[in-house]
Amino acid sequence: MTESTYRIRGETAEWEVVIGLEVHAQVTSNAKLFSGASTEFGAEPNTQVSLVDAAMPGMLPVPNRECIRQAVRTGMAIDAEINRWSRFDRKNYFYADLPQGYQISQLYHPLVGEGHLEVEVDGSLKTIGVERIHVEQDAGKLMHDQHPSMSYVDLNRSGVALMEIVSRPDMRSPAEAGAYLTKLRSILRYVGSCDGNMDQGSMRADVNVSVRKPGDELGTRTETKNVNSVRFVMQAIEHEAMRQVELLESGGTIVQETRLFNPDTGTTRSMRSKEDAHDYRYFPDPDLLPLELDEAFLEECRASLPELPDAKRARYTDAGIGAYNAGVLTAEVETARWFDALLATGANPTQAANWVTSELFGALNRTGTSIEQSSVSPAQAAELLALVADGTLSGSLAKQVFEVMLKTGQDPVAIVEERGLKQTSDTGAIEAVIAEVMAKNPNQLEQYRGGKEALFGFFVGQTMKAMGGKANPAVVNELLKKALS
Amino acid sequence: MSVDTATVKKVASLARIAISDADAERLAPELNNILGWIEQLGEVDTSAVQPMTAVIPNHLRLRDDVVTDGGVRDSVLANAPAREHGFFGVPKVIE
């Protein structure tokens, strides 16, 4: 493990940046954390609200087992300690999107304790600690631009389960923070505990930043709220660290405060909150007994975990796939699933990896389709690779067949039959074409024989062209060499 | 533990309860009486007693992940001072 050498160069000194992230991840579940209302995104306002979510008097919250299960599985996926005894607390504050006047959260006894995950930045590995994961309620949504003097409140999101995943202040550069967030998102999506959809707000980060001279004590930190993409997190850190350095070097002091990120300018600004805004007066929620988990529940959680990105990547590199390709193939769970299905057909791992990362990704990029929507199935890809492996198709013919597959969704064998795209190694036919090509190009022939050997490629091209790309390139090379000498 | 009038005013403001200075002057000693009375409990040695989390020994029940509720917008909005297009309407809150 190497320490990051990322530094902010100020007027008077070099500064180190210290970063911690609190990630809010919406738990994938049908119903809310404490009520039976639906969590589905995009419904008509206030139609997915139970009287519990609206905080009507006398309503009693009852935890959703699935939300607890998903948080436990997430904890296990980052090697964290799972607390078999945890408890819910009330975090008290008033805001228009919070009908209860408090958020049910877990301050004193979180469900998940200390864990960690590994990130790779510039080729070196670094372990980032996770301090805890606790479960809490999301708030409702406010809209400010619909009415001149009113804000509108939609409580559909109110009470949806969130995991708050709190990192240690272990990151030292925007790149490390970006890598951490990317890795965390990938793990959540593998586990299936959060869809990781940052555009829809299913995952958002509060970014804690402070600066110090290397070796000094930690500086005062600021917290930039609700940053909703990896790129924005990196931008917010860069801007905030620079602002702090400039402030300190001009004799100022950092105030511990909450800030907002503006994606349009890439800058942060103070929220100017009232000083007592953070007096949350936490206390154990008297509506909820402690949450106690038994061994059978934990065992089920453990047994249901899929192969995780790190393990999958190691399996791919062990199979001979290059480290870079293995990383690309395992980053998104959908890609890994597709590629695993291709490997299951017995395809050669290295060839399959090369083909997927160049040909398939190229085509998907071109057409703007995701791998799940691809018209080519893993089984069809396996068939295509097999046709190349047994010499039926040359590289260039395989490309042609693949284009047809993309358009029609047909099986490669059927395409080869139907369009006569089989590669030929028929020496008689190839020799005849070579003779023709030589007869048509006497000048080039003379130059080649006069020592201009670079023209060999010209003859290969002409021969392949005359044969509609179907000649076996190795055979063409061999026969041409003979004929031209 | 004892509270002064400034603390009383702060707690009241956090709870969004409007109280006058005169109220605060009167409430501080009242609250201090209550706090003092509760502090007597500290005289009991509880070092060997587990904190009690509920009066009845009971386990937290968990619910299955099934949608069983919602679709009651009219009830949810029934007591709202203002409702607009299916939303609650509240005085504009922008930071």
mmCIF file with all atom_site columns, C-alpha atoms in Angstrom, chain A residues 29-37 45-47 49-50 56 62-66 94 143-144 147-155 271 279 281 289-290 292, chain B residues 10 13-16 53-54 58-73 75-77 84-95:
data_model
loop_
_atom_site.group_PDB
_atom_site.id
_atom_site.type_symbol
_atom_site.label_atom_id
_atom_site.label_alt_id
_atom_site.label_comp_id
_atom_site.label_asym_id
_atom_site.label_entity_id
_atom_site.label_seq_id
_atom_site.pdbx_PDB_ins_code
_atom_site.Cartn_x
_atom_site.Cartn_y
_atom_site.Cartn_z
_atom_site.occupancy
_atom_site.B_iso_or_equiv
_atom_site.pdbx_formal_charge
_atom_site.auth_seq_id
_atom_site.auth_comp_id
_atom_site.auth_asym_id
_atom_site.auth_atom_id
_atom_site.pdbx_PDB_model_num
ATOM 1  C CA . SER A 1 29  ? -37.458 -3.210 -1.134 1.00 0.00 ? 29  SER A CA 1
ATOM 2  C CA . ASN A 1 30  ? -41.106 -3.309 -2.126 1.00 0.00 ? 30  ASN A CA 1
ATOM 3  C CA . ALA A 1 31  ? -42.441 -1.630 1.003  1.00 0.00 ? 31  ALA A CA 1
ATOM 4  C CA . LYS A 1 32  ? -41.096 1.127  3.245  1.00 0.00 ? 32  LYS A CA 1
ATOM 5  C CA . LEU A 1 33  ? -38.931 0.673  6.336  1.00 0.00 ? 33  LEU A CA 1
ATOM 6  C CA . PHE A 1 34  ? -41.748 0.989  8.875  1.00 0.00 ? 34  PHE A CA 1
ATOM 7  C CA . SER A 1 35  ? -44.977 0.848  6.832  1.00 0.00 ? 35  SER A CA 1
ATOM 8  C CA . GLY A 1 36  ? -46.618 -1.184 4.084  1.00 0.00 ? 36  GLY A CA 1
ATOM 9  C CA . ALA A 1 37  ? -46.660 1.635  1.505  1.00 0.00 ? 37  ALA A CA 1
ATOM 10 C CA . PRO A 1 45  ? -47.758 12.661 -5.324 1.00 0.00 ? 45  PRO A CA 1
ATOM 11 C CA . ASN A 1 46  ? -48.823 11.333 -1.934 1.00 0.00 ? 46  ASN A CA 1
ATOM 12 C CA . THR A 1 47  ? -50.352 8.147  -3.332 1.00 0.00 ? 47  THR A CA 1
ATOM 13 C CA . VAL A 1 49  ? -48.156 7.221  1.794  1.00 0.00 ? 49  VAL A CA 1
ATOM 14 C CA . SER A 1 50  ? -49.621 5.307  4.709  1.00 0.00 ? 50  SER A CA 1
ATOM 15 C CA . MET A 1 56  ? -50.757 10.552 12.102 1.00 0.00 ? 56  MET A CA 1
ATOM 16 C CA . VAL A 1 62  ? -43.130 -2.009 12.374 1.00 0.00 ? 62  VAL A CA 1
ATOM 17 C CA . PRO A 1 63  ? -39.752 -2.711 10.719 1.00 0.00 ? 63  PRO A CA 1
ATOM 18 C CA . ASN A 1 64  ? -39.616 -4.410 7.329  1.00 0.00 ? 64  ASN A CA 1
ATOM 19 C CA . ARG A 1 65  ? -37.529 -7.606 7.588  1.00 0.00 ? 65  ARG A CA 1
ATOM 20 C CA . GLU A 1 66  ? -36.216 -7.229 4.030  1.00 0.00 ? 66  GLU A CA 1
ATOM 21 C CA . PHE A 1 94  ? -38.392 20.309 12.200 1.00 0.00 ? 94  PHE A CA 1
ATOM 22 C CA . MET A 1 143 ? -40.764 21.325 -4.693 1.00 0.00 ? 143 MET A CA 1
ATOM 23 C CA . HIS A 1 144 ? -40.132 25.038 -4.588 1.00 0.00 ? 144 HIS A CA 1
ATOM 24 C CA . HIS A 1 147 ? -46.086 28.258 -6.683 1.00 0.00 ? 147 HIS A CA 1
ATOM 25 C CA . PRO A 1 148 ? -45.035 31.865 -5.885 1.00 0.00 ? 148 PRO A CA 1
ATOM 26 C CA . SER A 1 149 ? -45.411 31.639 -2.118 1.00 0.00 ? 149 SER A CA 1
ATOM 27 C CA . MET A 1 150 ? -45.724 27.944 -1.324 1.00 0.00 ? 150 MET A CA 1
ATOM 28 C CA . SER A 1 151 ? -43.519 24.871 -1.375 1.00 0.00 ? 151 SER A CA 1
ATOM 29 C CA . TYR A 1 152 ? -45.203 21.600 -2.306 1.00 0.00 ? 152 TYR A CA 1
ATOM 30 C CA . VAL A 1 153 ? -44.637 18.472 -0.219 1.00 0.00 ? 153 VAL A CA 1
ATOM 31 C CA . ASP A 1 154 ? -44.782 14.933 -1.601 1.00 0.00 ? 154 ASP A CA 1
ATOM 32 C CA . LEU A 1 155 ? -44.435 12.236 1.056  1.00 0.00 ? 155 LEU A CA 1
ATOM 33 C CA . MET A 1 271 ? -25.851 26.879 4.013  1.00 0.00 ? 271 MET A CA 1
ATOM 34 C CA . ASP A 1 279 ? -29.017 19.944 18.263 1.00 0.00 ? 279 ASP A CA 1
ATOM 35 C CA . ARG A 1 281 ? -31.620 15.602 20.953 1.00 0.00 ? 281 ARG A CA 1
ATOM 36 C CA . LEU A 1 289 ? -38.027 -2.535 20.813 1.00 0.00 ? 289 LEU A CA 1
ATOM 37 C CA . PRO A 1 290 ? -34.354 -3.350 20.239 1.00 0.00 ? 290 PRO A CA 1
ATOM 38 C CA . GLU A 1 292 ? -32.330 -8.700 17.849 1.00 0.00 ? 292 GLU A CA 1
ATOM 39 C CA . LYS B 2 10  ? -33.425 27.219 23.819 1.00 0.00 ? 10  LYS B CA 1
ATOM 40 C CA . SER B 2 13  ? -37.353 27.090 20.581 1.00 0.00 ? 13  SER B CA 1
ATOM 41 C CA . LEU B 2 14  ? -36.008 23.690 19.460 1.00 0.00 ? 14  LEU B CA 1
ATOM 42 C CA . ALA B 2 15  ? -39.471 22.265 20.181 1.00 0.00 ? 15  ALA B CA 1
ATOM 43 C CA . ARG B 2 16  ? -41.099 25.228 18.401 1.00 0.00 ? 16  ARG B CA 1
ATOM 44 C CA . THR B 2 53  ? -35.660 -1.500 27.101 1.00 0.00 ? 53  THR B CA 1
ATOM 45 C CA . ALA B 2 54  ? -39.329 -2.358 27.580 1.00 0.00 ? 54  ALA B CA 1
ATOM 46 C CA . ASN B 2 58  ? -41.115 -8.943 24.285 1.00 0.00 ? 58  ASN B CA 1
ATOM 47 C CA . HIS B 2 59  ? -39.317 -9.198 20.976 1.00 0.00 ? 59  HIS B CA 1
ATOM 48 C CA . LEU B 2 60  ? -39.470 -6.741 18.137 1.00 0.00 ? 60  LEU B CA 1
ATOM 49 C CA . ARG B 2 61  ? -41.714 -8.173 15.437 1.00 0.00 ? 61  ARG B CA 1
ATOM 50 C CA . LEU B 2 62  ? -40.693 -7.717 11.813 1.00 0.00 ? 62  LEU B CA 1
ATOM 51 C CA . ARG B 2 63  ? -42.992 -7.300 8.831  1.00 0.00 ? 63  ARG B CA 1
ATOM 52 C CA . ASP B 2 64  ? -42.805 -9.063 5.454  1.00 0.00 ? 64  ASP B CA 1
ATOM 53 C CA . ASP B 2 65  ? -41.793 -6.941 2.485  1.00 0.00 ? 65  ASP B CA 1
ATOM 54 C CA . VAL B 2 66  ? -45.253 -6.669 0.973  1.00 0.00 ? 66  VAL B CA 1
ATOM 55 C CA . VAL B 2 67  ? -47.149 -3.564 -0.130 1.00 0.00 ? 67  VAL B CA 1
ATOM 56 C CA . THR B 2 68  ? -50.273 -3.502 2.012  1.00 0.00 ? 68  THR B CA 1
ATOM 57 C CA . ASP B 2 69  ? -50.890 0.208  2.417  1.00 0.00 ? 69  ASP B CA 1
ATOM 58 C CA . GLY B 2 70  ? -50.977 3.538  0.573  1.00 0.00 ? 70  GLY B CA 1
ATOM 59 C CA . GLY B 2 71  ? -53.435 4.834  -1.982 1.00 0.00 ? 71  GLY B CA 1
ATOM 60 C CA . VAL B 2 72  ? -55.179 6.887  0.704  1.00 0.00 ? 72  VAL B CA 1
ATOM 61 C CA . ARG B 2 73  ? -54.227 10.360 -0.459 1.00 0.00 ? 73  ARG B CA 1
ATOM 62 C CA . SER B 2 75  ? -57.072 10.725 4.176  1.00 0.00 ? 75  SER B CA 1
ATOM 63 C CA . VAL B 2 76  ? -53.431 11.768 4.219  1.00 0.00 ? 76  VAL B CA 1
ATOM 64 C CA . LEU B 2 77  ? -54.246 15.280 3.048  1.00 0.00 ? 77  LEU B CA 1
ATOM 65 C CA . GLU B 2 84  ? -52.495 21.810 -4.139 1.00 0.00 ? 84  GLU B CA 1
ATOM 66 C CA . HIS B 2 85  ? -52.651 19.270 -6.986 1.00 0.00 ? 85  HIS B CA 1
ATOM 67 C CA . GLY B 2 86  ? -52.266 16.361 -4.567 1.00 0.00 ? 86  GLY B CA 1
ATOM 68 C CA . PHE B 2 87  ? -49.395 17.971 -2.657 1.00 0.00 ? 87  PHE B CA 1
ATOM 69 C CA . PHE B 2 88  ? -49.324 19.535 0.778  1.00 0.00 ? 88  PHE B CA 1
ATOM 70 C CA . GLY B 2 89  ? -48.857 23.274 0.381  1.00 0.00 ? 89  GLY B CA 1
ATOM 71 C CA . VAL B 2 90  ? -46.573 24.874 2.978  1.00 0.00 ? 90  VAL B CA 1
ATOM 72 C CA . PRO B 2 91  ? -45.056 28.354 3.301  1.00 0.00 ? 91  PRO B CA 1
ATOM 73 C CA . LYS B 2 92  ? -42.073 28.466 0.948  1.00 0.00 ? 92  LYS B CA 1
ATOM 74 C CA . VAL B 2 93  ? -38.952 26.942 2.503  1.00 0.00 ? 93  VAL B CA 1
ATOM 75 C CA . ILE B 2 94  ? -35.785 27.684 0.565  1.00 0.00 ? 94  ILE B CA 1
ATOM 76 C CA . GLU B 2 95  ? -32.343 27.860 2.023  1.00 0.00 ? 95  GLU B CA 1
#
